[in-house]
Amino acid sequence: MPDNRKKIRRITGLTAGIWFVSLFVFLLYCSKAEKASIWGAAAYGVWNLVLFTTAYVKISGIVNRVMENVDHCIQSLIDGKPQQKFSMEEETLLGKFQMQIMKLYHIMNGAREAEEKMRKEMSEMISDLIHQVNTPLTNIQMYSGFLTQDDLPGEERMQICEVIDSQVEKLGWFAEGFGKTMRLEEDVMQISPKSQPILPMVLGAIDQIALKAKMNENEILLRGQQNIGAVYDRRWTEEAVFNLMDNAVKYGRRSSPITVQMTAYNLFVRIDVCNWGDLIPKEEYNKIFTRFYRGGNAIQVKEGVGLGLYLTRKIVSEQGGYVKVGADGKKGNIFSLFLKKA
């Protein structure tokens, strides 16, 4: 589309040129005529009126078409169906204006989509939590009813109390896991990955799990390259590595070693957490990272509600990394955490 400003300048220049020519002709007529007639002056006035009216109509038409196109462009953005009314290939003012308003539309639309996605995920999370909490609450209510029986033997009463205690403990794990998930959702925009060594972060996670590992007689072996760095957020990534080590203690064999291996590749830094224990079936590899999922091996362990691996994957993915699981031969499982290399 030709630049409308050039059109207006062309019309203005042509009008001015015609007016100067007509003025020259009128002055020439007046100089040669012994007495300028009223009809000549009137004709000159009418000519000027027609000339400037025509220029005004032409320029007004161009301006009106431009404003209509601007209106259609803005209305298409409001309707959610953006249309280009001006050429974005030519360096025109309207083309630049259209490009900027399109950018603003995409920014606002992206923010709205992100908000809707977060709202949907939060709604799903709350629904899942309510569903998961209902089971222990129902069990507590049912077993509490048994305790009201006067003829209940002391041994059965003790067993019922233990069941109620385990269900209360499970509610505590739900609250803790859900609290961490909520903090992550709230701080997701505050995750600040930066280039730093990974060893202090790994040692921090080991310190958190050390007492629990000692009680289970698990020795933690630190191996691999210790002088490598990655781009990550220290606080949240330490939580992710701790979750992997916590699972290694809970689901690994008692008195077996837990190995933490650090390896540097071209683009990523890899942290492996290996334990000895029952192998996770391959068909569960993707499922174990979903919220509240507990596999066949996990349900045999009382502790846990299925949020640790979900949190780990979310933390790492928010930083441009990823997590995967595999088998260490036939003796155990390997959870591998990949962070962007510094």
mmCIF file of C-alpha atoms in Angstrom:
data_model
loop_
_atom_site.group_PDB
_atom_site.id
_atom_site.type_symbol
_atom_site.label_atom_id
_atom_site.label_comp_id
_atom_site.label_asym_id
_atom_site.label_seq_id
_atom_site.Cartn_x
_atom_site.Cartn_y
_atom_site.Cartn_z
ATOM 1 C CA MET A 1 0.000 0.000 0.000
ATOM 2 C CA PRO A 2 1.558 3.352 -1.014
ATOM 3 C CA ASP A 3 2.393 5.729 1.798
ATOM 4 C CA ASN A 4 -0.679 7.900 2.400
ATOM 5 C CA ARG A 5 1.540 10.792 3.411
ATOM 6 C CA LYS A 6 3.025 10.784 -0.113
ATOM 7 C CA LYS A 7 -0.480 10.875 -1.564
ATOM 8 C CA ILE A 8 -1.406 13.883 0.572
ATOM 9 C CA ARG A 9 1.841 15.672 -0.304
ATOM 10 C CA ARG A 10 1.220 14.959 -4.000
ATOM 11 C CA ILE A 11 -2.338 16.349 -3.828
ATOM 12 C CA THR A 12 -1.202 19.389 -1.822
ATOM 13 C CA GLY A 13 1.651 20.106 -4.241
ATOM 14 C CA LEU A 14 -0.547 19.657 -7.288
ATOM 15 C CA THR A 15 -3.222 21.945 -5.793
ATOM 16 C CA ALA A 16 -0.642 24.612 -4.950
ATOM 17 C CA GLY A 17 0.839 24.405 -8.464
ATOM 18 C CA ILE A 18 -2.555 24.756 -10.148
ATOM 19 C CA TRP A 19 -3.439 27.665 -7.857
ATOM 20 C CA PHE A 20 -0.211 29.523 -8.715
ATOM 21 C CA VAL A 21 -0.818 28.965 -12.433
ATOM 22 C CA SER A 22 -4.419 30.158 -12.149
ATOM 23 C CA LEU A 23 -3.265 33.187 -10.137
ATOM 24 C CA PHE A 24 -0.699 34.009 -12.791
ATOM 25 C CA VAL A 25 -3.339 33.700 -15.512
ATOM 26 C CA PHE A 26 -5.752 35.906 -13.555
ATOM 27 C CA LEU A 27 -3.101 38.563 -12.934
ATOM 28 C CA LEU A 28 -2.129 38.453 -16.606
ATOM 29 C CA TYR A 29 -5.775 38.859 -17.531
ATOM 30 C CA CYS A 30 -6.132 41.823 -15.174
ATOM 31 C CA SER A 31 -3.013 43.532 -16.576
ATOM 32 C CA LYS A 32 -4.180 43.283 -20.191
ATOM 33 C CA ALA A 33 -7.810 44.093 -19.616
ATOM 34 C CA GLU A 34 -8.561 47.795 -19.415
ATOM 35 C CA LYS A 35 -11.083 47.129 -16.762
ATOM 36 C CA ALA A 36 -11.334 43.832 -14.896
ATOM 37 C CA SER A 37 -14.836 42.567 -15.166
ATOM 38 C CA ILE A 38 -16.776 41.264 -12.200
ATOM 39 C CA TRP A 39 -17.406 38.116 -14.152
ATOM 40 C CA GLY A 40 -13.698 37.430 -14.497
ATOM 41 C CA ALA A 41 -13.114 37.871 -10.759
ATOM 42 C CA ALA A 42 -16.133 35.708 -10.006
ATOM 43 C CA ALA A 43 -14.868 32.998 -12.347
ATOM 44 C CA TYR A 44 -11.473 33.095 -10.674
ATOM 45 C CA GLY A 45 -13.132 32.835 -7.224
ATOM 46 C CA VAL A 46 -15.302 29.929 -8.329
ATOM 47 C CA TRP A 47 -12.255 28.198 -9.804
ATOM 48 C CA ASN A 48 -10.354 28.552 -6.506
ATOM 49 C CA LEU A 49 -13.364 27.221 -4.568
ATOM 50 C CA VAL A 50 -13.625 24.183 -6.839
ATOM 51 C CA LEU A 51 -9.863 23.609 -6.697
ATOM 52 C CA PHE A 52 -9.549 23.707 -2.912
ATOM 53 C CA THR A 53 -12.812 21.820 -2.355
ATOM 54 C CA THR A 54 -11.574 19.020 -4.611
ATOM 55 C CA ALA A 55 -8.250 18.883 -2.724
ATOM 56 C CA TYR A 56 -10.084 18.848 0.608
ATOM 57 C CA VAL A 57 -12.370 16.007 -0.512
ATOM 58 C CA LYS A 58 -9.402 13.970 -1.773
ATOM 59 C CA ILE A 59 -7.361 14.463 1.410
ATOM 60 C CA SER A 60 -10.401 13.818 3.637
ATOM 61 C CA GLY A 61 -11.053 10.578 1.765
ATOM 62 C CA ILE A 62 -7.499 9.402 2.379
ATOM 63 C CA VAL A 63 -7.637 10.322 6.074
ATOM 64 C CA ASN A 64 -11.033 8.660 6.514
ATOM 65 C CA ARG A 65 -9.829 5.437 4.858
ATOM 66 C CA VAL A 66 -6.767 5.407 7.091
ATOM 67 C CA MET A 67 -8.869 5.931 10.218
ATOM 68 C CA GLU A 68 -11.288 3.184 9.103
ATOM 69 C CA ASN A 69 -8.373 0.784 8.659
ATOM 70 C CA VAL A 70 -7.009 1.753 12.089
ATOM 71 C CA ASP A 71 -10.461 1.179 13.581
ATOM 72 C CA HIS A 72 -10.773 -2.227 11.865
ATOM 73 C CA CYS A 73 -7.281 -3.206 13.039
ATOM 74 C CA ILE A 74 -8.075 -2.340 16.670
ATOM 75 C CA GLN A 75 -11.516 -3.968 16.480
ATOM 76 C CA SER A 76 -9.969 -7.186 15.112
ATOM 77 C CA LEU A 77 -7.642 -7.268 18.125
ATOM 78 C CA ILE A 78 -10.595 -6.755 20.467
ATOM 79 C CA ASP A 79 -12.424 -9.622 18.736
ATOM 80 C CA GLY A 80 -9.363 -11.858 19.111
ATOM 81 C CA LYS A 81 -8.884 -12.179 15.331
ATOM 82 C CA PRO A 82 -5.983 -9.847 14.461
ATOM 83 C CA GLN A 83 -5.927 -8.572 10.866
ATOM 84 C CA GLN A 84 -3.198 -6.609 9.117
ATOM 85 C CA LYS A 85 -4.555 -3.521 7.403
ATOM 86 C CA PHE A 86 -1.225 -1.843 6.639
ATOM 87 C CA SER A 87 1.937 -3.165 5.055
ATOM 88 C CA MET A 88 4.553 -4.130 7.642
ATOM 89 C CA GLU A 89 7.258 -4.507 5.007
ATOM 90 C CA GLU A 90 7.406 -0.804 4.150
ATOM 91 C CA GLU A 91 8.863 1.735 6.556
ATOM 92 C CA THR A 92 5.625 3.678 7.029
ATOM 93 C CA LEU A 93 4.306 5.300 10.182
ATOM 94 C CA LEU A 94 1.074 3.287 10.024
ATOM 95 C CA GLY A 95 3.001 0.060 9.463
ATOM 96 C CA LYS A 96 5.109 0.765 12.546
ATOM 97 C CA PHE A 97 1.995 1.627 14.529
ATOM 98 C CA GLN A 98 0.350 -1.628 13.471
ATOM 99 C CA MET A 99 3.464 -3.644 14.384
ATOM 100 C CA GLN A 100 3.626 -2.086 17.848
ATOM 101 C CA ILE A 101 -0.063 -2.621 18.587
ATOM 102 C CA MET A 102 0.254 -6.241 17.375
ATOM 103 C CA LYS A 103 3.162 -6.761 19.776
ATOM 104 C CA LEU A 104 1.119 -5.282 22.607
ATOM 105 C CA TYR A 105 -1.780 -7.602 21.717
ATOM 106 C CA HIS A 106 0.441 -10.701 21.774
ATOM 107 C CA ILE A 107 1.971 -9.664 25.102
ATOM 108 C CA MET A 108 -1.422 -9.146 26.710
ATOM 109 C CA ASN A 109 -2.840 -12.317 25.129
ATOM 110 C CA GLY A 110 0.162 -14.329 26.360
ATOM 111 C CA ALA A 111 -0.288 -12.993 29.890
ATOM 112 C CA ARG A 112 -3.999 -13.856 29.794
ATOM 113 C CA GLU A 113 -3.309 -17.391 28.565
ATOM 114 C CA ALA A 114 -0.652 -17.889 31.253
ATOM 115 C CA GLU A 115 -3.094 -16.683 33.919
ATOM 116 C CA GLU A 116 -5.841 -19.014 32.665
ATOM 117 C CA LYS A 117 -3.406 -21.943 32.588
ATOM 118 C CA MET A 118 -2.245 -21.218 36.131
ATOM 119 C CA ARG A 119 -5.852 -20.876 37.334
ATOM 120 C CA LYS A 120 -6.752 -24.207 35.713
ATOM 121 C CA GLU A 121 -3.727 -25.952 37.229
ATOM 122 C CA MET A 122 -4.546 -24.517 40.654
ATOM 123 C CA SER A 123 -8.159 -25.684 40.356
ATOM 124 C CA GLU A 124 -7.018 -29.182 39.375
ATOM 125 C CA MET A 125 -4.538 -29.236 42.248
ATOM 126 C CA ILE A 126 -7.181 -28.278 44.796
ATOM 127 C CA SER A 127 -9.584 -30.879 43.362
ATOM 128 C CA ASP A 128 -6.879 -33.544 43.604
ATOM 129 C CA LEU A 129 -6.068 -32.525 47.160
ATOM 130 C CA ILE A 130 -9.712 -32.690 48.241
ATOM 131 C CA HIS A 131 -10.014 -36.123 46.670
ATOM 132 C CA GLN A 132 -6.853 -37.362 48.375
ATOM 133 C CA VAL A 133 -7.748 -35.886 51.774
ATOM 134 C CA ASN A 134 -11.209 -37.444 51.781
ATOM 135 C CA THR A 135 -9.810 -40.975 52.160
ATOM 136 C CA PRO A 136 -7.903 -40.471 55.440
ATOM 137 C CA LEU A 137 -10.728 -38.327 56.827
ATOM 138 C CA THR A 138 -13.241 -41.087 56.067
ATOM 139 C CA ASN A 139 -10.970 -43.663 57.689
ATOM 140 C CA ILE A 140 -10.540 -41.511 60.788
ATOM 141 C CA GLN A 141 -14.289 -41.056 61.074
ATOM 142 C CA MET A 142 -14.965 -44.775 60.621
ATOM 143 C CA TYR A 143 -12.331 -46.004 63.076
ATOM 144 C CA SER A 144 -13.274 -43.342 65.605
ATOM 145 C CA GLY A 145 -16.750 -44.862 65.574
ATOM 146 C CA PHE A 146 -15.271 -48.245 66.465
ATOM 147 C CA LEU A 147 -13.613 -46.740 69.527
ATOM 148 C CA THR A 148 -17.023 -45.855 70.994
ATOM 149 C CA GLN A 149 -17.840 -49.541 71.408
ATOM 150 C CA ASP A 150 -17.642 -50.481 75.082
ATOM 151 C CA ASP A 151 -16.963 -54.166 74.465
ATOM 152 C CA LEU A 152 -13.984 -53.525 72.170
ATOM 153 C CA PRO A 153 -10.931 -55.596 73.301
ATOM 154 C CA GLY A 154 -7.863 -53.626 74.368
ATOM 155 C CA GLU A 155 -5.658 -55.112 71.626
ATOM 156 C CA GLU A 156 -8.105 -54.108 68.870
ATOM 157 C CA ARG A 157 -8.501 -50.674 70.426
ATOM 158 C CA MET A 158 -4.727 -50.229 70.242
ATOM 159 C CA GLN A 159 -4.672 -51.300 66.584
ATOM 160 C CA ILE A 160 -7.458 -48.862 65.741
ATOM 161 C CA CYS A 161 -5.568 -46.048 67.478
ATOM 162 C CA GLU A 162 -2.497 -46.883 65.387
ATOM 163 C CA VAL A 163 -4.574 -46.759 62.206
ATOM 164 C CA ILE A 164 -6.036 -43.377 63.203
ATOM 165 C CA ASP A 165 -2.551 -42.108 64.045
ATOM 166 C CA SER A 166 -1.253 -43.187 60.613
ATOM 167 C CA GLN A 167 -4.142 -41.413 58.869
ATOM 168 C CA VAL A 168 -3.503 -38.219 60.855
ATOM 169 C CA GLU A 169 0.170 -38.483 59.892
ATOM 170 C CA LYS A 170 -0.854 -38.872 56.260
ATOM 171 C CA LEU A 171 -2.892 -35.677 56.480
ATOM 172 C CA GLY A 172 0.243 -33.976 57.789
ATOM 173 C CA TRP A 173 2.205 -35.158 54.742
ATOM 174 C CA PHE A 174 -0.549 -33.855 52.486
ATOM 175 C CA ALA A 175 -0.384 -30.453 54.191
ATOM 176 C CA GLU A 176 3.414 -30.314 53.937
ATOM 177 C CA GLY A 177 3.525 -31.378 50.291
ATOM 178 C CA PHE A 178 0.679 -29.111 49.278
ATOM 179 C CA GLY A 179 2.293 -26.217 51.156
ATOM 180 C CA LYS A 180 5.517 -26.666 49.169
ATOM 181 C CA THR A 181 3.547 -26.873 45.936
ATOM 182 C CA MET A 182 1.682 -23.661 46.740
ATOM 183 C CA ARG A 183 4.918 -21.843 47.591
ATOM 184 C CA LEU A 184 6.401 -22.982 44.310
ATOM 185 C CA GLU A 185 3.348 -21.769 42.395
ATOM 186 C CA GLU A 186 3.515 -18.397 44.163
ATOM 187 C CA ASP A 187 7.294 -18.050 43.709
ATOM 188 C CA VAL A 188 7.401 -19.399 40.169
ATOM 189 C CA MET A 189 8.111 -15.935 38.797
ATOM 190 C CA GLN A 190 10.729 -15.427 41.514
ATOM 191 C CA ILE A 191 12.836 -18.461 40.630
ATOM 192 C CA SER A 192 16.165 -16.856 39.789
ATOM 193 C CA PRO A 193 18.605 -19.242 38.107
ATOM 194 C CA LYS A 194 22.179 -18.039 38.088
ATOM 195 C CA SER A 195 25.556 -19.511 37.250
ATOM 196 C CA GLN A 196 27.094 -21.145 40.339
ATOM 197 C CA PRO A 197 28.846 -24.348 41.489
ATOM 198 C CA ILE A 198 26.554 -27.326 42.132
ATOM 199 C CA LEU A 199 28.574 -28.916 44.952
ATOM 200 C CA PRO A 200 27.321 -26.606 47.776
ATOM 201 C CA MET A 201 23.728 -27.236 46.698
ATOM 202 C CA VAL A 202 24.215 -31.026 46.605
ATOM 203 C CA LEU A 203 25.926 -30.987 50.002
ATOM 204 C CA GLY A 204 23.022 -28.939 51.387
ATOM 205 C CA ALA A 205 20.565 -31.607 50.224
ATOM 206 C CA ILE A 206 22.762 -34.342 51.725
ATOM 207 C CA ASP A 207 22.820 -32.519 55.068
ATOM 208 C CA GLN A 208 19.007 -32.479 55.098
ATOM 209 C CA ILE A 209 18.708 -36.223 54.497
ATOM 210 C CA ALA A 210 21.766 -37.330 56.507
ATOM 211 C CA LEU A 211 19.931 -38.128 59.781
ATOM 212 C CA LYS A 212 17.163 -40.059 58.041
ATOM 213 C CA ALA A 213 19.727 -42.004 56.001
ATOM 214 C CA LYS A 214 21.694 -42.805 59.155
ATOM 215 C CA MET A 215 18.582 -44.151 60.890
ATOM 216 C CA ASN A 216 18.015 -46.415 57.863
ATOM 217 C CA GLU A 217 21.724 -47.358 57.852
ATOM 218 C CA ASN A 218 22.224 -45.922 54.360
ATOM 219 C CA GLU A 219 25.664 -44.618 53.449
ATOM 220 C CA ILE A 220 25.622 -41.694 51.010
ATOM 221 C CA LEU A 221 28.463 -41.856 48.465
ATOM 222 C CA LEU A 222 29.356 -38.648 46.596
ATOM 223 C CA ARG A 223 31.085 -39.257 43.273
ATOM 224 C CA GLY A 224 31.910 -37.588 39.964
ATOM 225 C CA GLN A 225 33.081 -34.100 39.031
ATOM 226 C CA GLN A 226 32.799 -31.792 42.005
ATOM 227 C CA ASN A 227 34.190 -28.594 40.454
ATOM 228 C CA ILE A 228 31.448 -28.040 37.862
ATOM 229 C CA GLY A 229 28.789 -25.324 37.708
ATOM 230 C CA ALA A 230 25.275 -24.922 36.382
ATOM 231 C CA VAL A 231 22.588 -22.267 35.993
ATOM 232 C CA TYR A 232 20.003 -22.853 38.726
ATOM 233 C CA ASP A 233 18.164 -21.424 41.728
ATOM 234 C CA ARG A 234 19.900 -22.662 44.888
ATOM 235 C CA ARG A 235 16.898 -22.810 47.243
ATOM 236 C CA TRP A 236 14.447 -24.643 44.985
ATOM 237 C CA THR A 237 16.983 -26.933 43.294
ATOM 238 C CA GLU A 238 18.252 -28.101 46.680
ATOM 239 C CA GLU A 239 14.641 -29.020 47.469
ATOM 240 C CA ALA A 240 14.443 -31.012 44.209
ATOM 241 C CA VAL A 241 17.647 -32.972 44.923
ATOM 242 C CA PHE A 242 16.522 -33.576 48.520
ATOM 243 C CA ASN A 243 13.266 -35.089 47.219
ATOM 244 C CA LEU A 244 15.236 -37.562 45.093
ATOM 245 C CA MET A 245 17.425 -38.515 48.057
ATOM 246 C CA ASP A 246 14.398 -38.791 50.338
ATOM 247 C CA ASN A 247 12.815 -41.255 47.895
ATOM 248 C CA ALA A 248 16.087 -43.191 47.730
ATOM 249 C CA VAL A 249 15.977 -43.653 51.534
ATOM 250 C CA LYS A 250 12.253 -44.439 51.713
ATOM 251 C CA TYR A 251 12.110 -46.923 48.857
ATOM 252 C CA GLY A 252 15.645 -48.311 48.948
ATOM 253 C CA ARG A 253 16.851 -51.349 50.850
ATOM 254 C CA ARG A 254 17.914 -50.876 54.435
ATOM 255 C CA SER A 255 21.709 -50.742 54.975
ATOM 256 C CA SER A 256 22.296 -50.239 51.225
ATOM 257 C CA PRO A 257 24.415 -47.379 49.802
ATOM 258 C CA ILE A 258 22.936 -44.343 48.053
ATOM 259 C CA THR A 259 25.151 -42.908 45.327
ATOM 260 C CA VAL A 260 25.096 -39.288 44.197
ATOM 261 C CA GLN A 261 26.959 -38.870 40.884
ATOM 262 C CA MET A 262 27.758 -35.502 39.242
ATOM 263 C CA THR A 263 28.649 -35.341 35.536
ATOM 264 C CA ALA A 264 29.199 -32.449 33.117
ATOM 265 C CA TYR A 265 28.136 -32.585 29.470
ATOM 266 C CA ASN A 266 28.336 -29.981 26.700
ATOM 267 C CA LEU A 267 24.987 -28.335 27.470
ATOM 268 C CA PHE A 268 23.835 -29.843 30.767
ATOM 269 C CA VAL A 269 25.079 -30.904 34.175
ATOM 270 C CA ARG A 270 23.690 -34.245 35.347
ATOM 271 C CA ILE A 271 23.052 -35.264 38.960
ATOM 272 C CA ASP A 272 22.244 -38.958 39.469
ATOM 273 C CA VAL A 273 20.736 -40.353 42.660
ATOM 274 C CA CYS A 274 21.027 -44.170 42.703
ATOM 275 C CA ASN A 275 19.648 -46.573 45.296
ATOM 276 C CA TRP A 276 19.322 -50.310 45.787
ATOM 277 C CA GLY A 277 15.737 -51.498 45.831
ATOM 278 C CA ASP A 278 12.802 -52.810 43.846
ATOM 279 C CA LEU A 279 12.865 -51.641 40.228
ATOM 280 C CA ILE A 280 10.171 -49.225 39.093
ATOM 281 C CA PRO A 281 8.220 -50.768 36.168
ATOM 282 C CA LYS A 282 8.911 -48.947 32.892
ATOM 283 C CA GLU A 283 5.202 -48.346 32.333
ATOM 284 C CA GLU A 284 5.222 -46.165 35.473
ATOM 285 C CA TYR A 285 8.165 -43.964 34.433
ATOM 286 C CA ASN A 286 5.970 -41.084 33.256
ATOM 287 C CA LYS A 287 3.217 -41.576 35.820
ATOM 288 C CA ILE A 288 5.442 -41.236 38.908
ATOM 289 C CA PHE A 289 6.065 -37.552 38.135
ATOM 290 C CA THR A 290 2.355 -36.695 38.174
ATOM 291 C CA ARG A 291 0.663 -35.193 41.210
ATOM 292 C CA PHE A 292 -0.399 -37.624 43.992
ATOM 293 C CA TYR A 293 0.596 -40.720 41.977
ATOM 294 C CA ARG A 294 2.059 -43.611 43.967
ATOM 295 C CA GLY A 295 3.255 -46.686 42.139
ATOM 296 C CA GLY A 296 3.019 -50.322 43.143
ATOM 297 C CA ASN A 297 6.275 -50.180 45.104
ATOM 298 C CA ALA A 298 5.406 -46.881 46.766
ATOM 299 C CA ILE A 299 2.067 -47.933 48.231
ATOM 300 C CA GLN A 300 3.877 -50.538 50.324
ATOM 301 C CA VAL A 301 5.564 -47.672 52.166
ATOM 302 C CA LYS A 302 3.370 -45.817 54.648
ATOM 303 C CA GLU A 303 5.193 -42.488 54.361
ATOM 304 C CA GLY A 304 4.524 -40.189 51.422
ATOM 305 C CA VAL A 305 1.593 -38.862 49.401
ATOM 306 C CA GLY A 306 3.015 -38.641 45.873
ATOM 307 C CA LEU A 307 4.072 -34.991 45.634
ATOM 308 C CA GLY A 308 7.867 -35.173 45.892
ATOM 309 C CA LEU A 309 8.655 -36.194 42.308
ATOM 310 C CA TYR A 310 5.966 -33.873 40.972
ATOM 311 C CA LEU A 311 7.648 -30.959 42.750
ATOM 312 C CA THR A 312 11.092 -32.046 41.557
ATOM 313 C CA ARG A 313 10.077 -32.128 37.909
ATOM 314 C CA LYS A 314 8.275 -28.770 38.144
ATOM 315 C CA ILE A 315 11.232 -27.078 39.855
ATOM 316 C CA VAL A 316 13.728 -28.343 37.291
ATOM 317 C CA SER A 317 11.554 -27.687 34.230
ATOM 318 C CA GLU A 318 10.980 -24.068 35.348
ATOM 319 C CA GLN A 319 14.757 -23.620 35.010
ATOM 320 C CA GLY A 320 15.039 -25.150 31.546
ATOM 321 C CA GLY A 321 16.129 -28.592 32.741
ATOM 322 C CA TYR A 322 14.504 -31.993 32.982
ATOM 323 C CA VAL A 323 14.330 -35.155 35.098
ATOM 324 C CA LYS A 324 14.261 -38.792 34.032
ATOM 325 C CA VAL A 325 14.296 -42.194 35.686
ATOM 326 C CA GLY A 326 15.971 -45.451 34.704
ATOM 327 C CA ALA A 327 17.246 -48.737 36.078
ATOM 328 C CA ASP A 328 20.741 -49.302 37.482
ATOM 329 C CA GLY A 329 21.116 -52.787 36.092
ATOM 330 C CA LYS A 330 18.982 -55.090 38.227
ATOM 331 C CA LYS A 331 19.887 -53.697 41.624
ATOM 332 C CA GLY A 332 18.052 -50.393 41.805
ATOM 333 C CA ASN A 333 16.779 -47.170 40.253
ATOM 334 C CA ILE A 334 18.531 -44.049 38.964
ATOM 335 C CA PHE A 335 16.848 -40.647 39.069
ATOM 336 C CA SER A 336 18.723 -38.170 36.879
ATOM 337 C CA LEU A 337 18.355 -34.406 37.181
ATOM 338 C CA PHE A 338 19.658 -32.250 34.292
ATOM 339 C CA LEU A 339 20.486 -28.560 34.765
ATOM 340 C CA LYS A 340 21.693 -26.084 32.150
ATOM 341 C CA LYS A 341 25.459 -25.891 32.190
ATOM 342 C CA ALA A 342 27.086 -22.665 33.277
#
